[in-house]
XYZ file of C-alpha atoms in Angstrom:
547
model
C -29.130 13.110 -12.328
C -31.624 10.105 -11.208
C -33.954 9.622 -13.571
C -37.790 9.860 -12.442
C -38.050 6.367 -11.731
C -35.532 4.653 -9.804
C -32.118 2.609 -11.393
C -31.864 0.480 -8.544
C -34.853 -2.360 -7.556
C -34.508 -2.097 -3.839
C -35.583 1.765 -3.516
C -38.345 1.091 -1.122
C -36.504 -1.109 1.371
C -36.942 0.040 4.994
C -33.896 2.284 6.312
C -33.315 -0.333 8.836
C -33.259 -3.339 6.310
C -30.932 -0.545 3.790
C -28.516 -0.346 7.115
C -28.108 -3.580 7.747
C -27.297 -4.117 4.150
C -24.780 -2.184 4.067
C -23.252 -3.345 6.723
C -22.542 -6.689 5.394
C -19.856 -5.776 3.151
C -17.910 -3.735 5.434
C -18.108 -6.272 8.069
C -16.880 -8.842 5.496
C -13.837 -6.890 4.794
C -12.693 -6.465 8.264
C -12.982 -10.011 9.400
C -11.211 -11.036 5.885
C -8.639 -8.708 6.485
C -7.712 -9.182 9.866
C -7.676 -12.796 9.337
C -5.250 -12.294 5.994
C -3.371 -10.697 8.363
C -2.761 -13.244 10.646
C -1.568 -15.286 8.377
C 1.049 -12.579 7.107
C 4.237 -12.151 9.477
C 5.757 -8.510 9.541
C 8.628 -10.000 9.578
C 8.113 -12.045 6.872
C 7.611 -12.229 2.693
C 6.208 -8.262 2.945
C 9.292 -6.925 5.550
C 9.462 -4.590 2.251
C 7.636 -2.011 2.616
C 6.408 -2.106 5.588
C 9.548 -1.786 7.914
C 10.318 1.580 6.034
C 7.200 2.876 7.411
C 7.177 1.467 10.663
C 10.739 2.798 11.528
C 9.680 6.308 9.644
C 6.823 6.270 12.726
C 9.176 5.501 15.076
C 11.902 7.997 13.597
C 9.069 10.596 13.896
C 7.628 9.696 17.178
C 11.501 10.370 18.618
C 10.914 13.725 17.654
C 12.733 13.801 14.075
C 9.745 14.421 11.879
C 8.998 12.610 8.769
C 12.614 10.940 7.020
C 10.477 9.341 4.074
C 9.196 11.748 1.431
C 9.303 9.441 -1.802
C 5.549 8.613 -1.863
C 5.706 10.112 0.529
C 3.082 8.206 2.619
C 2.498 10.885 5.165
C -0.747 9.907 6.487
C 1.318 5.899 6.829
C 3.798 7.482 8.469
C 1.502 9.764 11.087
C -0.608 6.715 11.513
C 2.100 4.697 12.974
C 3.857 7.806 15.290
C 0.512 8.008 16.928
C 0.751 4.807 17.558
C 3.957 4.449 19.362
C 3.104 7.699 21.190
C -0.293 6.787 22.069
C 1.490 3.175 23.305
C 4.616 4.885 25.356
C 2.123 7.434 26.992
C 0.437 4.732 29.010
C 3.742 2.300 29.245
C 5.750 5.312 30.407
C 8.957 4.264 29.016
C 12.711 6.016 29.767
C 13.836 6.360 25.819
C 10.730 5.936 23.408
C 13.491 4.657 20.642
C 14.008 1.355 22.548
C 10.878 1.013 23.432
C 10.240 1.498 19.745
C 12.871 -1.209 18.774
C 11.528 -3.957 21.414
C 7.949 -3.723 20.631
C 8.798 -3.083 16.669
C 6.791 -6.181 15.424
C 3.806 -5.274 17.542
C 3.349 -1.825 16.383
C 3.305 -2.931 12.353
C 0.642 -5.367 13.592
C -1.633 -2.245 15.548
C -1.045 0.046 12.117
C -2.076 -2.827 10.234
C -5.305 -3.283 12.460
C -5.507 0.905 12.340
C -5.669 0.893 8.635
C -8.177 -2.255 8.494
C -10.448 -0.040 10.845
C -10.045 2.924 8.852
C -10.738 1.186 5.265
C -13.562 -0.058 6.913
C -14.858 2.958 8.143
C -14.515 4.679 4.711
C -16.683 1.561 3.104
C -19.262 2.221 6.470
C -19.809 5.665 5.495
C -19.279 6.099 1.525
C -21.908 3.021 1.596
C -24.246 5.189 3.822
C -23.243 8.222 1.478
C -24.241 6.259 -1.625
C -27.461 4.806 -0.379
C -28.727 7.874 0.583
C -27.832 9.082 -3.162
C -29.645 6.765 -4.615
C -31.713 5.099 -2.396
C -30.527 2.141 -3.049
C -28.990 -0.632 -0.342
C -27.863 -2.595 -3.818
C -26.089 0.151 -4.933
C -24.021 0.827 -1.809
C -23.098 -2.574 -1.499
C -21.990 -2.466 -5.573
C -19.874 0.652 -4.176
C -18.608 -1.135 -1.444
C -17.059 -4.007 -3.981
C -14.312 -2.260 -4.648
C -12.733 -3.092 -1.561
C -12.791 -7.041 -3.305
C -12.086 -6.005 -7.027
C -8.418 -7.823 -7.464
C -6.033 -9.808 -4.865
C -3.505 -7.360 -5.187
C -5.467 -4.228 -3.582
C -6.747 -6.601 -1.187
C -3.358 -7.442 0.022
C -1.908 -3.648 0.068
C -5.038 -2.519 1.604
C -3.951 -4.544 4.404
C 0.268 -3.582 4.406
C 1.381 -0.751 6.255
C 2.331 1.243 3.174
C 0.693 4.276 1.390
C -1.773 2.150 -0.694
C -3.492 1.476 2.244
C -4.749 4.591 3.780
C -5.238 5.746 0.014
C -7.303 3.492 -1.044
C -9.607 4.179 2.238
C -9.731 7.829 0.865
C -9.941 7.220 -2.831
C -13.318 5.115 -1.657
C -14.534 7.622 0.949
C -13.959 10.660 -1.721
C -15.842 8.399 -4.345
C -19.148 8.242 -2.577
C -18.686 12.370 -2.198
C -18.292 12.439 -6.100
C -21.283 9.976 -6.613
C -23.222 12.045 -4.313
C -22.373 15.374 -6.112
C -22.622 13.745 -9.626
C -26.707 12.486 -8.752
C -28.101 15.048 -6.530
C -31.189 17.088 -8.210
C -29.410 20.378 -6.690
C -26.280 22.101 -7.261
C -23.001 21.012 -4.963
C -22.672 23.101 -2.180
C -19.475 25.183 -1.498
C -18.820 22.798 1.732
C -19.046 20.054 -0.536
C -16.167 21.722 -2.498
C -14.192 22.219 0.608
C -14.281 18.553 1.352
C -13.574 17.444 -1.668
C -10.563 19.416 -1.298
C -9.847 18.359 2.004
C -10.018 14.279 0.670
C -8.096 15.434 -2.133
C -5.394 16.733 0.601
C -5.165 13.663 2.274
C -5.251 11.429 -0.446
C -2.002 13.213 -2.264
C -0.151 13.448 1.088
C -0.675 10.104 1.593
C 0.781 8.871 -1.834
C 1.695 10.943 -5.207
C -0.209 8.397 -7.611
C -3.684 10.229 -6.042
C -3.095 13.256 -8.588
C -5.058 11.733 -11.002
C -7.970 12.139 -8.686
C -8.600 15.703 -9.047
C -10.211 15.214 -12.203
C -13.282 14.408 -10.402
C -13.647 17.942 -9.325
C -15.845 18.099 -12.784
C -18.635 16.577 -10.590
C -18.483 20.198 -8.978
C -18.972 22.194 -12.382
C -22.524 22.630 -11.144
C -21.712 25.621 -8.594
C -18.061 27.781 -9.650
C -17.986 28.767 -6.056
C -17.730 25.026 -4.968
C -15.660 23.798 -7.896
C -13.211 26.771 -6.545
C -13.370 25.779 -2.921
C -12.274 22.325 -3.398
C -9.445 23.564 -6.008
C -7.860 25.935 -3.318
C -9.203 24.102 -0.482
C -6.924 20.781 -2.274
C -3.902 22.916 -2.462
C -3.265 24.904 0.459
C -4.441 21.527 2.149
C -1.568 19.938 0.988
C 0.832 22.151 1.034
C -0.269 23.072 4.977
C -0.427 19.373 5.982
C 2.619 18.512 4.265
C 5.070 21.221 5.937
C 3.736 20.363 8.919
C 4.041 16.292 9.270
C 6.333 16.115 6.496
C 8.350 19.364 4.560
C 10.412 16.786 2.721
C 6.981 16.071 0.181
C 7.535 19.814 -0.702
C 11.295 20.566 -0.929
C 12.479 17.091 -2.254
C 9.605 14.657 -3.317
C 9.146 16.248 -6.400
C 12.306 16.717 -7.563
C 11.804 13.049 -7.217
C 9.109 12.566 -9.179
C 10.954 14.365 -12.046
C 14.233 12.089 -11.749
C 11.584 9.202 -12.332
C 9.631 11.176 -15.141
C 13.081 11.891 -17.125
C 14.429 8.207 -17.232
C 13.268 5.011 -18.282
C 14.024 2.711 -15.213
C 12.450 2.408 -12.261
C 13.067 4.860 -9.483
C 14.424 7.509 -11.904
C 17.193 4.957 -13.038
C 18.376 3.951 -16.485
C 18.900 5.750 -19.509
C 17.273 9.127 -20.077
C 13.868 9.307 -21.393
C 10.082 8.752 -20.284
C 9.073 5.645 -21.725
C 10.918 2.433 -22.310
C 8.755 1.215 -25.533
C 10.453 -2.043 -24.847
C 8.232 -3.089 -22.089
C 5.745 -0.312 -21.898
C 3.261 -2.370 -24.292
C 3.976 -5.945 -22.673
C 3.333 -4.143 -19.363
C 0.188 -2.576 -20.714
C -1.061 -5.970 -21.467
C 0.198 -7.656 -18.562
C -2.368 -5.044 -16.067
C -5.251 -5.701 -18.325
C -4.543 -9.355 -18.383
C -4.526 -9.349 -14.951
C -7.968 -7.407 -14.004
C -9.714 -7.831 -17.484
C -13.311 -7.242 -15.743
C -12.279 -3.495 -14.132
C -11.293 -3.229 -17.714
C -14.328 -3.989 -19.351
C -15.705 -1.784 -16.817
C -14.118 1.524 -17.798
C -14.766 0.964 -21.055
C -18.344 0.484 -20.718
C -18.304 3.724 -18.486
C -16.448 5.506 -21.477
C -19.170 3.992 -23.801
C -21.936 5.443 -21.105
C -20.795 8.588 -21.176
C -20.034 9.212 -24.658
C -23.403 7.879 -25.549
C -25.219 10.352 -23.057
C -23.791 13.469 -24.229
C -24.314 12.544 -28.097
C -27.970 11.479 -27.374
C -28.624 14.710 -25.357
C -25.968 17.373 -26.975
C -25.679 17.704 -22.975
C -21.265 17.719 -22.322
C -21.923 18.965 -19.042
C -23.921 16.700 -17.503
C -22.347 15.924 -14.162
C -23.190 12.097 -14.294
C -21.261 11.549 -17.925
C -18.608 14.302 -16.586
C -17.792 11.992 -13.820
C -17.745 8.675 -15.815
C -15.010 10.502 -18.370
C -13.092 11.753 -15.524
C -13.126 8.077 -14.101
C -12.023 6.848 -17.411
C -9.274 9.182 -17.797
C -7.922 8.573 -13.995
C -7.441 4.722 -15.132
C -6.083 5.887 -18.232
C -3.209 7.734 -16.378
C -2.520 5.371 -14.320
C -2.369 2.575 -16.603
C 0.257 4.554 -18.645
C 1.792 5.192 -15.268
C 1.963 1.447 -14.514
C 2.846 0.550 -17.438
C 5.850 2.639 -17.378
C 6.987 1.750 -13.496
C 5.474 -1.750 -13.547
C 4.105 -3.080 -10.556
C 0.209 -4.192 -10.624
C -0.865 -2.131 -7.089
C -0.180 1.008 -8.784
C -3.124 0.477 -10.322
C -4.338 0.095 -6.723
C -7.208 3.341 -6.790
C -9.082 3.370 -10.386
C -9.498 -0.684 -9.119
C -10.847 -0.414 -5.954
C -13.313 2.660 -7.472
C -14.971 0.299 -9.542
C -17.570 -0.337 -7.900
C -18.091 3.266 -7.606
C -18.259 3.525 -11.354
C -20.441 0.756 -11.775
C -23.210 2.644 -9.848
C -22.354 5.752 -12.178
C -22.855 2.816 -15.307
C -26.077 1.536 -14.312
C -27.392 4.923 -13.709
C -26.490 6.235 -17.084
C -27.953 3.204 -19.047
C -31.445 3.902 -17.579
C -31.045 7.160 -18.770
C -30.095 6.253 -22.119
C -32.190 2.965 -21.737
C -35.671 3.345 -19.566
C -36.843 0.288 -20.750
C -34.360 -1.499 -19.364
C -35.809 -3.251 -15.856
C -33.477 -2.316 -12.867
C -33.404 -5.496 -11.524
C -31.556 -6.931 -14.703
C -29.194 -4.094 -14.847
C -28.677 -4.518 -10.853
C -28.309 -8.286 -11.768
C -25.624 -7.356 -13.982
C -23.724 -5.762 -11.907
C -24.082 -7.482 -8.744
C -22.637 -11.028 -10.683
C -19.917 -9.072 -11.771
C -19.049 -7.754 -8.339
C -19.325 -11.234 -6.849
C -17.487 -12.758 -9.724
C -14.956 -10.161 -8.612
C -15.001 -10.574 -5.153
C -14.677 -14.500 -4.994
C -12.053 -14.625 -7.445
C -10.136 -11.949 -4.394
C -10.609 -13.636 -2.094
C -9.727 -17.186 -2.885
C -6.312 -15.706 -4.341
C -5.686 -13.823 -1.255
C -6.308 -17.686 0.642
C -4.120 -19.123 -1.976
C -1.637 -16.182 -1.439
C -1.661 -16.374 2.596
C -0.959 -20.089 2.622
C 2.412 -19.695 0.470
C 3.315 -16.771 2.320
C 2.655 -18.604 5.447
C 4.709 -21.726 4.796
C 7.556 -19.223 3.172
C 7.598 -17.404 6.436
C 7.582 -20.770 8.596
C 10.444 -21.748 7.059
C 12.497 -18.814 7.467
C 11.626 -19.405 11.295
C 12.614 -22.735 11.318
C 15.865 -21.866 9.902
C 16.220 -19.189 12.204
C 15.641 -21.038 15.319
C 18.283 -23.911 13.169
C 21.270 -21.498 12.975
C 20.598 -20.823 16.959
C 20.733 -24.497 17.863
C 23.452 -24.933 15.652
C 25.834 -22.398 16.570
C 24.954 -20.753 19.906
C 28.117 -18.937 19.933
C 28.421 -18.042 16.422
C 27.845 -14.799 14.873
C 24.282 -15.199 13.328
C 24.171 -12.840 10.367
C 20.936 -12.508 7.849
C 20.254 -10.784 5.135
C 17.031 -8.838 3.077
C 14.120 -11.686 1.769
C 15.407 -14.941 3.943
C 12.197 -13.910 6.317
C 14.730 -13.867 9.154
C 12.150 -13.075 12.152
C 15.230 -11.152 14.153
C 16.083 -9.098 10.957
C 13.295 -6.868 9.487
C 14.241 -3.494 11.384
C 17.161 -3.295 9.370
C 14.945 -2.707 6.241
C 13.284 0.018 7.777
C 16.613 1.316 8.748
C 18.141 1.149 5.118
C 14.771 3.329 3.621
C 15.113 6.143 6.596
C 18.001 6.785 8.737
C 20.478 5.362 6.581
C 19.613 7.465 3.549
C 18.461 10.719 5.691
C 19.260 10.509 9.171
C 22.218 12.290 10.236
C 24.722 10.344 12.750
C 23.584 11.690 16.012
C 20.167 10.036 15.227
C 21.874 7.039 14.070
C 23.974 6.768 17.529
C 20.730 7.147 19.283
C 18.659 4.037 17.828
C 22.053 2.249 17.373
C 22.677 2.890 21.770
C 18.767 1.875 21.695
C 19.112 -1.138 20.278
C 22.262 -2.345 21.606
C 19.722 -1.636 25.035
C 16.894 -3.301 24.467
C 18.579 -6.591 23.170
C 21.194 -8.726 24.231
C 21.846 -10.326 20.840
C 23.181 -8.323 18.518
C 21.633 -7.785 15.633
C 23.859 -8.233 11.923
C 23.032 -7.709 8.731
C 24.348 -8.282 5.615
C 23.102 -5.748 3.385
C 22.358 -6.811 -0.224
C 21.579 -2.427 -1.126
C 24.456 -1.140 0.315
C 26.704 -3.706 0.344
C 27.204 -3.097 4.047
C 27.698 -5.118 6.771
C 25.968 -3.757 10.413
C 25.745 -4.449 13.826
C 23.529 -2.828 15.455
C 22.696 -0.536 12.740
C 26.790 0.445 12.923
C 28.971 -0.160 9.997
C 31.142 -3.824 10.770
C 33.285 -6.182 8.536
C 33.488 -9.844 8.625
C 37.340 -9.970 9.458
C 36.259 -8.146 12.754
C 33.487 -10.742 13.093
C 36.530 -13.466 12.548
C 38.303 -12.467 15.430
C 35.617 -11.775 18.001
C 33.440 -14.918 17.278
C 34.459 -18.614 17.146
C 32.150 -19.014 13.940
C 30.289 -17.313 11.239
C 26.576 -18.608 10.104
C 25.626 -15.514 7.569
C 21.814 -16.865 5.304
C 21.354 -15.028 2.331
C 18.384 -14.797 -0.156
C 20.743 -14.610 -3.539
C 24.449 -16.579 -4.126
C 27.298 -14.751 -2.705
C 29.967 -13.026 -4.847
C 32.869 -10.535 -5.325
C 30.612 -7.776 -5.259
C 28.152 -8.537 -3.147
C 30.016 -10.724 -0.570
C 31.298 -8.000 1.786
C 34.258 -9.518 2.595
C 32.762 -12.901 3.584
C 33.975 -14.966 0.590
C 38.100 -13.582 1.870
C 37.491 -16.240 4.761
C 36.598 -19.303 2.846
C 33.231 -20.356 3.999
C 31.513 -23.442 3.958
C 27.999 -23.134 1.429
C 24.825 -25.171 1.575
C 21.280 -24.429 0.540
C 18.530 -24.911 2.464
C 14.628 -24.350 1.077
C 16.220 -21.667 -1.403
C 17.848 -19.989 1.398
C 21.733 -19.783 0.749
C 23.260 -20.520 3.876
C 27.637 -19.741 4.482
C 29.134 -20.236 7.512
C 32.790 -20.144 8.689
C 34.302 -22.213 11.761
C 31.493 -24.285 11.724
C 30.084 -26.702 9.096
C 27.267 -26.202 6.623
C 25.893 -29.700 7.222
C 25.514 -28.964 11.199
C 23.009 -26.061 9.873
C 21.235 -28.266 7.844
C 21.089 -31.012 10.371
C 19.474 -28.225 13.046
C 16.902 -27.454 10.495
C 16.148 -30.908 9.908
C 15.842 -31.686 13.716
C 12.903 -28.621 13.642
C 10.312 -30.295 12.081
């Protein structure tokens, strides 16, 4: 609870000077985001993920349902099929698949500005949420940090993937918890229903959320409400799963258990949980890379610990919801550490600022003396420490991803010039501005569609273009046309030449057939570039000629 006199300095602000406060943050985030956008091409450096979950949308808009279930990014996956539906309802188009296909880039682009308006709207109101808590404009904007705590969430909060749309939830359901956790009366039983209800959302929308439901200890207060959000949660997932996506339920987890019984990623390698090899070097790697969020749980372990020994008080909803916070980025660090990739670590990061509020709270409990304004000093460096630090990575981040995706245009636009009649084939990471369907393709209808859906968008395509589009698949080891199964000796005889770019050297395994016709091999900026009936140099020359 708030002690008698208040934690934060700015408690007597006018409401209109505490609005416009917290405003500022949100605002920030949506004009840095948008413009960290512009500087990322769909097509480009992040084609992986977000192709998969465009084409899911698009799969689902058809009429299909859901083909992704592996995160299963449900909520991603909805945002983007209301989208294209919302889109063909006022362009009135003959097969929504084509239309789909020819305006693919520019619906990842809308999602992307979807989930920007929707993170935004979750900082808009968990800020309000939090001020209102504890009257305090400083506080919400602490809260609102979070959205700014490490380059990495910044950057997934703006790809059209799961983390997105969680993180927007994980921040909205942390100003509910803060608000639960401080208020002088019980929670109410609608409280526990929306906690539920976030907590339904947030596990549809990616499995790494479960962690989350610790913070139902803020609801101890009231059974009844601590009930409501624990069946409230469950039948909410279960009901909005089978509806927009049955696959979570009959398949996902089987999933999650072919990852939790081996030691590689994706529920490869050798059987077991943990690879000890790594799992330390990881550990070290995450808290290497964020050692401030670090620092921060730890203090909020100290916090809480220190409470409940000072007061013989362990259910204290304040120090409950610090310990829950510490043991939700304990789980996930052991969870990162095991599948390494730093935005797993994506929601106890951007609740950080959340827990600082809880922090500063707690120590003037334990600590009256203490002045608010240092404690709010404190915290407020740290969180624009944080914040800068974001945001001139993400700059430094957007400018190599910018030139990287430049040059896989140039090339692009090379190999046309080049050979105008040759068969222009590109592969997975050369940021080939023609090619990124095909990801999405490989992560949903190749793996689950059946072929009459596969027909359909291949007929689509084949209809909306008049180039046709080739890939040489490094997954699958599959070369396509038009989403259609091909071979390079069939290639041979219908084309005068061959130009195939690929991110990785060519071999045996992985050549498809190519290498059986001899090619010619250059390199250009790191791209590997093969071409038969036509020479290498010519390519190079093109690309050259582009500048």
């Amino acid at each position: 609870m708030m002690p008698d006199d208040c934690c934060f300095p700015d408690a007597h602000v006018s409401g209109r000077i505490r609005t416009l406060l917290i405003l500022v943050v949100p605002l920030l985030y949506l004009a840095a985001t948008l413009l960290y956008s512009a500087d990322q091409a769909v097509w480009g450096v992040q084609v992986d993920p977000e192709s998969a979950y465009t084409m899911n949308g698009l799969v689902a808009a058809a009429g299909y349902g859901s083909l992704k279930f592996d995160h299963p990014g449900t909520t991603t996956t909805l945002l983007v099929e209301l989208i294209v539906r919302g889109w063909a309802l006022f362009a009135g188009p003959k097969d929504i698949v084509a239309f789909g296909l020819e305006h693919y880039d520019a619906i990842t682009s809308a999602a992307r500005a979807g989930e920007a308006l929707l993170l935004t709207a979750a900082l808009l109101a968990g800020g309000i949420i939090v001020g209102r808590a504890t009257h305090s404009a400083i506080a919400a904007m602490l809260f609102q940090a979070g959205a700014f705590v490490h380059a990495d969430t910044f950057h997934f909060q703006m790809v059209v993937a799961p983390e997105s749309l969680m993180a927007a939830i994980a921040l909205f359901g942390m100003a509910i918890v803060i608000k639960a956790a401080l208020d002088a009366h019980p929670p109410s039983t609608g409280l526990g229903v929306v906690c539920g209800v976030i907590f339904a959302l947030g596990f549809a929308t990616k499995y790494l959320y479960l962690p989350q439901a610790l913070f139902a200890v803020c609801l101890l207060g009231n059974r009844r409400a601590f009930v409501a959000a624990t069946v409230t949660g469950a039948i909410g997932f279960v009901g909005f799963s089978l509806i927009f996506n049955p696959g979570t339920i009959t398949r996902g987890f089987g999933w999650l258990v072919q990852i939790a019984t081996h030691k590689g990623n994706y529920g490869e390698g050798e059987p077991g949980f943990i690879d000890f090899g790594t799992f330390w070097s990881n550990m070290a790697e995450i808290i290497k890379a964020a050692p401030l969020v670090f620092g921060v749980y730890v203090a909020a372990a100290a916090a809480a610990l220190a409470w409940c020994i000072k007061s013989r008080n362990w259910r204290d909803p304040v120090s409950l919801t610090l310990g829950a916070a510490v043991l939700i980025h304990a789980a996930h660090l052991v969870a990162t550490s095991k599948h390494y990739a730093l935005h797993y670590m994506m929601v106890p990061w951007v609740l950080t600022g959340g827990v600082l509020v809880l922090i500063v709270v707690q120590v003037r409990r334990l600590l009256p003396a203490v002045p608010p304004a240092a404690l709010s000093l404190l915290a407020g460096s740290l969180c624009a420490a944080m914040s800068a630090m974001t945001l001139i990575d993400a700059r430094a981040a957007a400018l190599q991803a910018s030139q990287s995706n430049a040059i896989g245009a140039r090339l692009s636009k090379a190999v046309v010039a080049a050979g105008p009649a040759c068969a222009n084939v590109s592969g997975m990471f050369v940021r080939a501005p023609e090619n990124d369907m095909n990801h999405g393709w490989d992560m949903t209808l190749q793996l689950w569609g059946d072929q009459a859906m596969r027909d359909r968008f291949s007929a689509a395509y084949a209809s909306a273009f008049r180039v046709p589009l080739l890939d040489h698949n490094g997954y699958t080891h599959v070369l396509k046309q038009n989403f259609r199964p091909d071979s390079y000796a069939r290639l041979g005889a219908d084309y005068p030449c061959i130009i195939v770019r690929s991110a990785v050297v060519l071999d045996a395994e992985n050549s498809i057939g190519l290498l059986a016709l001899n090619p010619d091999h250059c390199v250009i900026e790191g791209i590997h570039v093969y071409t038969v009936g036509l020479a290498c140099a010519k390519v190079r020359g093109s690309f050259l000629e582009q500048r």
